[in-house]
PDB file of C-alpha atoms in Angstrom:
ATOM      1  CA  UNK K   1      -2.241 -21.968  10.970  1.00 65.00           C
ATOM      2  CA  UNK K   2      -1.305 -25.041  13.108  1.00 79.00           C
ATOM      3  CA  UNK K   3       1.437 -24.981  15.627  1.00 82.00           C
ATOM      4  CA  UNK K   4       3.977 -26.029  12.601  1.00 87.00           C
ATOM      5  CA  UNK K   5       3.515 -23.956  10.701  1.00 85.00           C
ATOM      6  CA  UNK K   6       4.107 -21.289  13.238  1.00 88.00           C
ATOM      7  CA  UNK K   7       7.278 -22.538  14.938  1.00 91.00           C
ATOM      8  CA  UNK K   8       8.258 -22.516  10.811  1.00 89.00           C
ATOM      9  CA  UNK K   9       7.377 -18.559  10.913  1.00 88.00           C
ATOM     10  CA  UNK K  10       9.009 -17.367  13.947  1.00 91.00           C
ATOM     11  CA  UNK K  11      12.118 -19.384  13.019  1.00 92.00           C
ATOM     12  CA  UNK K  12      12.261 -18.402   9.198  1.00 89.00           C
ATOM     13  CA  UNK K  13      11.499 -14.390  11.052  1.00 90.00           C
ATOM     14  CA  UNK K  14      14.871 -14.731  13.175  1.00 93.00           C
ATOM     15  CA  UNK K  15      16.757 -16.134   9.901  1.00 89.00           C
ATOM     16  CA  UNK K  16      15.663 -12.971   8.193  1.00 86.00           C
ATOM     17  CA  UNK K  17      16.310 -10.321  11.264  1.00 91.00           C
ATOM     18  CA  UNK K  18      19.707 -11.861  11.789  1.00 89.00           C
ATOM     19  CA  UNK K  19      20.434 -11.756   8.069  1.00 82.00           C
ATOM     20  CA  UNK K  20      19.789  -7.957   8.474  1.00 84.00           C
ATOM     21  CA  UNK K  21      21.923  -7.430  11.322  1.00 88.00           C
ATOM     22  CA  UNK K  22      24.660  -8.981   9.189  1.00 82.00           C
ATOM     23  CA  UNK K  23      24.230  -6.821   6.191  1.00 77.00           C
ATOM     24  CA  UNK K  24      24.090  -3.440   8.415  1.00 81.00           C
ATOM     25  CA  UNK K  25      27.094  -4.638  10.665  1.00 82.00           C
ATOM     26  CA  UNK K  26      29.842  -6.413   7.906  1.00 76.00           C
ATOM     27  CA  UNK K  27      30.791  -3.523   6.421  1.00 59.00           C
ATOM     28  CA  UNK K  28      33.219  -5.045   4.067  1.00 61.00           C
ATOM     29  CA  UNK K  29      31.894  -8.154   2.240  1.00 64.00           C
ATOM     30  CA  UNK K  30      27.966  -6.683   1.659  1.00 63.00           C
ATOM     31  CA  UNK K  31      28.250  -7.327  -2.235  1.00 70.00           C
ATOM     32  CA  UNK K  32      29.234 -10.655  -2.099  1.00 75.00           C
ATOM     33  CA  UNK K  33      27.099 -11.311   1.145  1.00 74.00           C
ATOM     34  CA  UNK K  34      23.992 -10.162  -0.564  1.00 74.00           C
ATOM     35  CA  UNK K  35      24.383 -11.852  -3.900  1.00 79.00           C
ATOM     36  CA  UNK K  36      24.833 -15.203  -1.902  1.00 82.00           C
ATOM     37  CA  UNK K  37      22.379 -14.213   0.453  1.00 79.00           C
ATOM     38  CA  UNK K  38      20.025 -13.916  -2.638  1.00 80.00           C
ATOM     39  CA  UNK K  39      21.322 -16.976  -4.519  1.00 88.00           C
ATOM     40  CA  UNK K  40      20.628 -19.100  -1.972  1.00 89.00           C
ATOM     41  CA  UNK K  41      17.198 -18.126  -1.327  1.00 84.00           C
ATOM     42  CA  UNK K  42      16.157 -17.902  -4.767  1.00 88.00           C
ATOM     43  CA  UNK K  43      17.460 -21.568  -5.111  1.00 94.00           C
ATOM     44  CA  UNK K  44      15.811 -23.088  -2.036  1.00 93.00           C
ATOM     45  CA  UNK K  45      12.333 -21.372  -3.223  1.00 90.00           C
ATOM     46  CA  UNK K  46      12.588 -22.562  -6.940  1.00 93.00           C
ATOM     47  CA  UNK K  47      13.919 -25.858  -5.724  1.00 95.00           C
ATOM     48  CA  UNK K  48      10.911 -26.417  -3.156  1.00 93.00           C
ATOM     49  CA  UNK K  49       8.482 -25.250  -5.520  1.00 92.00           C
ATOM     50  CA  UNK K  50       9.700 -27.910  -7.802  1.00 94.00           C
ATOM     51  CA  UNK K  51       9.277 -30.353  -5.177  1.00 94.00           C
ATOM     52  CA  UNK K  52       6.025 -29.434  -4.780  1.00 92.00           C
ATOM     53  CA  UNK K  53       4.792 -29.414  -8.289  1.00 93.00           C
ATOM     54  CA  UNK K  54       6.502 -33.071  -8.847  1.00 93.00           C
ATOM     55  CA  UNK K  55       5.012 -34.192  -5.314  1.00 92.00           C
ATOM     56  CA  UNK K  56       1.543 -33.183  -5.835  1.00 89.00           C
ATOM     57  CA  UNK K  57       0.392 -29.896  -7.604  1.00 87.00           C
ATOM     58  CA  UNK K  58       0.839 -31.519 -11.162  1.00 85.00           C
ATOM     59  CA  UNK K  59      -2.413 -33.130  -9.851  1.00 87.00           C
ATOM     60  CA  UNK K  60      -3.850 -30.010  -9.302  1.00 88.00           C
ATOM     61  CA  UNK K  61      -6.135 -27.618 -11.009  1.00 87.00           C
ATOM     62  CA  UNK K  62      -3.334 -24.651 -11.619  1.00 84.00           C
ATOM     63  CA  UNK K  63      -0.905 -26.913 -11.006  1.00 87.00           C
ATOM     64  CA  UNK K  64       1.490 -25.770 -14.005  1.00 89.00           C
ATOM     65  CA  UNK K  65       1.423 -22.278 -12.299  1.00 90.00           C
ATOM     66  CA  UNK K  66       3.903 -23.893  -9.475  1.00 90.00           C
ATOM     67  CA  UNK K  67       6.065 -24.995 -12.310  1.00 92.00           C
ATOM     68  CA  UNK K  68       6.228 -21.997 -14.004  1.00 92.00           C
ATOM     69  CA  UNK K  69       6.979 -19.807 -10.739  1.00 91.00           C
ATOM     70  CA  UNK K  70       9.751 -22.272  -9.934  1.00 93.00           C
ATOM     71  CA  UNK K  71      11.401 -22.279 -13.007  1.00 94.00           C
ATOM     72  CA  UNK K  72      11.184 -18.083 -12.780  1.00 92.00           C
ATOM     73  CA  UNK K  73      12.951 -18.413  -9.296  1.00 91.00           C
ATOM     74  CA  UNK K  74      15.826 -21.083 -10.216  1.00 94.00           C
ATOM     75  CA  UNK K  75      16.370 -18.868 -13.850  1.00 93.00           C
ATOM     76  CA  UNK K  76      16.179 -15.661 -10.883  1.00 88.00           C
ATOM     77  CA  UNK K  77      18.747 -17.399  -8.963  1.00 90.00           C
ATOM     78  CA  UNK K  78      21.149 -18.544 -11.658  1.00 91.00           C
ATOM     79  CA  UNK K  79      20.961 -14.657 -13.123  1.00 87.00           C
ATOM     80  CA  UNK K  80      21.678 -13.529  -9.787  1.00 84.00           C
ATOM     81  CA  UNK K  81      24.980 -15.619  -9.401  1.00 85.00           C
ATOM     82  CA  UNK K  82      26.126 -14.484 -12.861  1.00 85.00           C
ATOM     83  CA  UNK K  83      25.862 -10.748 -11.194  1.00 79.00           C
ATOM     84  CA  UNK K  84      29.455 -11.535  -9.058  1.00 76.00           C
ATOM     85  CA  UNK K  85      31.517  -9.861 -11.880  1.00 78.00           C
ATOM     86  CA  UNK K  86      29.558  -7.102 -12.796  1.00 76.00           C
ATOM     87  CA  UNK K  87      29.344  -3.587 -10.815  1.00 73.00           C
ATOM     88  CA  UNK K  88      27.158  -2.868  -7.836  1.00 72.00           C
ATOM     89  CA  UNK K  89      25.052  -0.911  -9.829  1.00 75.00           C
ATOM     90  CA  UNK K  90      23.026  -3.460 -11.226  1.00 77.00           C
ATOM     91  CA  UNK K  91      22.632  -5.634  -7.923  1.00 74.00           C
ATOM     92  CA  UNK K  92      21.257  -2.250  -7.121  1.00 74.00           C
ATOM     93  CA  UNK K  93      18.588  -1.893 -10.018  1.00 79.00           C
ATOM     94  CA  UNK K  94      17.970  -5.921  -9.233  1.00 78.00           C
ATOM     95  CA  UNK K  95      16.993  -4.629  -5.550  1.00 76.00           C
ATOM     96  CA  UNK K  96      15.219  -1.687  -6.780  1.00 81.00           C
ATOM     97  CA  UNK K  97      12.957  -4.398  -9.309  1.00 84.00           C
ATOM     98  CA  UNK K  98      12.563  -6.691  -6.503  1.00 82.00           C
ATOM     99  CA  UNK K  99      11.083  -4.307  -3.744  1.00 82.00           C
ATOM    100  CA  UNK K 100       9.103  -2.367  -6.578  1.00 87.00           C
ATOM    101  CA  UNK K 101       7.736  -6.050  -7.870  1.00 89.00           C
ATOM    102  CA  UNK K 102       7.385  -6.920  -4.041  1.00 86.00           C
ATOM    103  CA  UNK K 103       5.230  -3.906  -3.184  1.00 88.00           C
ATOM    104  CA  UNK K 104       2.633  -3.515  -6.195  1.00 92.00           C
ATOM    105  CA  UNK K 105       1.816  -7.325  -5.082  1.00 91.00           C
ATOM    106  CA  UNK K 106       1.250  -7.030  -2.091  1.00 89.00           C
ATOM    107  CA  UNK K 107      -0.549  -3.704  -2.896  1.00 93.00           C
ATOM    108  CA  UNK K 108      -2.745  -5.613  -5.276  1.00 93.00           C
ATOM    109  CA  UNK K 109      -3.276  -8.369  -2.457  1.00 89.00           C
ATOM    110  CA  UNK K 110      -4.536  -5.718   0.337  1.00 91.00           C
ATOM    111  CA  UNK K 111      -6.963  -3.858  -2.256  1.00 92.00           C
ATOM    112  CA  UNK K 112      -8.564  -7.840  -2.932  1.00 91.00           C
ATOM    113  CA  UNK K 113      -8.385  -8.788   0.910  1.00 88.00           C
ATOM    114  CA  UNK K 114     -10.311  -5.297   1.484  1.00 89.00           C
ATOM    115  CA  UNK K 115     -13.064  -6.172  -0.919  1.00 90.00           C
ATOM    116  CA  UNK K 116     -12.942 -10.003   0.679  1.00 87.00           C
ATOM    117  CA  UNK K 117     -13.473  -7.546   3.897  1.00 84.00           C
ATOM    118  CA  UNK K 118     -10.350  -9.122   5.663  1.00 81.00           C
ATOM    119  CA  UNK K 119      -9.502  -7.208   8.407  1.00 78.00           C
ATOM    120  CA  UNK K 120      -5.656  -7.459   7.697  1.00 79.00           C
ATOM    121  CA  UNK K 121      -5.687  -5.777   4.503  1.00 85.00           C
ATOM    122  CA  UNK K 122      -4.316  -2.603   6.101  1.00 87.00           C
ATOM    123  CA  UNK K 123      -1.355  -4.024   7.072  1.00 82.00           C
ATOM    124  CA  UNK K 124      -0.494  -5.661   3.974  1.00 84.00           C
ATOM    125  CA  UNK K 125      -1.291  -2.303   2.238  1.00 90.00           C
ATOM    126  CA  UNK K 126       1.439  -0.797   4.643  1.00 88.00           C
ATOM    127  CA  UNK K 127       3.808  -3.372   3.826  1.00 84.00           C
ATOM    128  CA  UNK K 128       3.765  -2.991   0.135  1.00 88.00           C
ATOM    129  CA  UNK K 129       4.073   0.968   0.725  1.00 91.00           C
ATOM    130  CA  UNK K 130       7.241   0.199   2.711  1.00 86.00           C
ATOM    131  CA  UNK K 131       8.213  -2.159   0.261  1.00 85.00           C
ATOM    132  CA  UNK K 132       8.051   0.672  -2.940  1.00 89.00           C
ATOM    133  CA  UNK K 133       9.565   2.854  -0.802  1.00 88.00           C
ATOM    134  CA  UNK K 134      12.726   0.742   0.139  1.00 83.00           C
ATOM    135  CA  UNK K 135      12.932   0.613  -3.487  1.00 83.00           C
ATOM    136  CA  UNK K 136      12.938   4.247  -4.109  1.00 86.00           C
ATOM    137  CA  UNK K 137      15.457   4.768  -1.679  1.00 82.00           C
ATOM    138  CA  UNK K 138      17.533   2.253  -2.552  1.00 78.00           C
ATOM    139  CA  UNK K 139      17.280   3.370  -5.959  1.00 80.00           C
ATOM    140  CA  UNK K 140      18.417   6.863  -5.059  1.00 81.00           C
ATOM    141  CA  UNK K 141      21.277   6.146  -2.911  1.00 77.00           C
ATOM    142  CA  UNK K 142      22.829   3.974  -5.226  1.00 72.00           C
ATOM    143  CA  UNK K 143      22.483   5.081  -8.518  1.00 72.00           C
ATOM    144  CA  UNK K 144      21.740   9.068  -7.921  1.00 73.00           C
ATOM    145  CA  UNK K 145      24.199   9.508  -5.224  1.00 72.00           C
ATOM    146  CA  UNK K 146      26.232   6.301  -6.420  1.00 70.00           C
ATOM    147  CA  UNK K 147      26.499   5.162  -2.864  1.00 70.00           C
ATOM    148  CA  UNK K 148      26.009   1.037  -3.031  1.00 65.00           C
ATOM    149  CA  UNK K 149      27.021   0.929   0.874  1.00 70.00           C
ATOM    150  CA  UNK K 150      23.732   2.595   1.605  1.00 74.00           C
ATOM    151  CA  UNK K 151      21.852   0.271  -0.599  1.00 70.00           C
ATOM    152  CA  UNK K 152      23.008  -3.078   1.594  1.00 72.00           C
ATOM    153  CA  UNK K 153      21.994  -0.762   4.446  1.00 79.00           C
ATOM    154  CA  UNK K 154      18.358  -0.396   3.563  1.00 78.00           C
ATOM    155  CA  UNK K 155      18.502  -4.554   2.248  1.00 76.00           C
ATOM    156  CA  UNK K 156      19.156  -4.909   5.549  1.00 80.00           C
ATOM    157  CA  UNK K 157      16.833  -3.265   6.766  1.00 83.00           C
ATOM    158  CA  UNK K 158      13.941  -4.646   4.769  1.00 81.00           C
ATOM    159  CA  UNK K 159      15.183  -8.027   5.895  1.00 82.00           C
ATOM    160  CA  UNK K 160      14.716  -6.777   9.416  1.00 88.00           C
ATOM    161  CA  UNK K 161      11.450  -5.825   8.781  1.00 84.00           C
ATOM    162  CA  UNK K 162      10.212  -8.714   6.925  1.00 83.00           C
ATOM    163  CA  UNK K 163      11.198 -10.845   9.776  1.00 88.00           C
ATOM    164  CA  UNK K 164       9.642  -9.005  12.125  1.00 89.00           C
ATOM    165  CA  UNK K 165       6.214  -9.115  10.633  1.00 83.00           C
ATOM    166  CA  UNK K 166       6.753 -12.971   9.715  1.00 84.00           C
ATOM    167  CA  UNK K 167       7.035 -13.279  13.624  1.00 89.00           C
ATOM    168  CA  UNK K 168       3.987 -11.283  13.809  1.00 85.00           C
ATOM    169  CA  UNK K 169       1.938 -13.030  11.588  1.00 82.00           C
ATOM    170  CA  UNK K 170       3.199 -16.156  12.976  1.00 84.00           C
ATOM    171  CA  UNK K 171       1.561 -14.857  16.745  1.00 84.00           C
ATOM    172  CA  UNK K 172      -1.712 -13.721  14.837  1.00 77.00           C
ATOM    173  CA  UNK K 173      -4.447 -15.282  15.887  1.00 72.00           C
ATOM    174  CA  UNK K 174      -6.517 -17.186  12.883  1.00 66.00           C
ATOM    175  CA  UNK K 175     -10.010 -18.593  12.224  1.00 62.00           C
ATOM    176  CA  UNK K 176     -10.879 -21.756  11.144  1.00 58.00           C
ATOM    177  CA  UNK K 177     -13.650 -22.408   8.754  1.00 56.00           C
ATOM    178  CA  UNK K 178     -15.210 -26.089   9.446  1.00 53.00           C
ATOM    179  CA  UNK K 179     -17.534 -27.430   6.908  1.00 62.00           C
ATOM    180  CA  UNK K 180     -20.061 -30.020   7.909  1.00 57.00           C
TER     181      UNK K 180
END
């Protein structure tokens, strides 16, 4: 990881712990807050990935996989802009999905970095455990208990703690391979 991308990680880390603060603290305009929140991070990832596919991994071997995840992402963001006039309760099952979704991957990730015998796989295991179990808790404050308020708390509260390990991955120390 070279010193840009790094600066990139600690920066896009504060973005996501001061998003979190905002979603705990603004009591009043979480729904609205969120979906935007959402929106506009679905749309800069589908729009960047589409960058990159047109810029240069239409060259690539795999390349149409980049196309394919941005065009998932923009149809993401648009469906999550449509969710404005509908009640809480779905934005709720959306969360639910996208920690659940979030979790098993990077569950699935930590299982292949153990057999790769990467010594970070435990931490990635943790995080997708965390991640599933945001989800089940957002699940059952918001549709067993119907209370969406707690939902936006435990968003913003995942944001908080995906920034803070983007800021420590971003301080991780990493080897370089050089081929001769």
């Amino acid at each position: 990881m070279n010193w840009l991308q790094r600066i990139k990680g600690i920066i896009s880390g504060i973005l996501l712990i001061t998003a979190g603060i905002m979603f705990i603290l603004l009591p009043d305009i979480k729904y609205v807050l969120l979906l935007a929140g959402l929106f506009i991070y679905l749309l800069f990832c589908g729009v960047r990935m589409m960058i990159y596919y047109f810029t240069m991994a239409r060259l690539m071997v795999g390349g149409k996989s980049i196309l394919y995840k941005s065009v998932i992402l923009l149809d993401l963001a648009m469906f999550t802009a449509s969710l404005t006039s509908l009640s809480p309760v779905y934005l709720i099952l959306y969360l639910v999905g996208i920690y659940m979704a979030a979790g098993v991957i990077d569950i699935l990730r930590s299982l292949e970095a153990k057999k790769l015998d990467a010594p970070e796989w435990k931490i990635k295991f943790a995080s997708g455990l965390f991640s599933i179990l945001l989800g089940i808790a957002a699940g059952i404050s918001g549709l067993l208990f119907n209370y969406p308020e707690i939902s936006a708390f435990i968003y913003g509260g995942g944001l908080i703690w995906s920034g803070v390990a983007g800021i420590a991955s971003a301080f991780r120390r990493t080897k370089s391979v050089y081929i001769q």
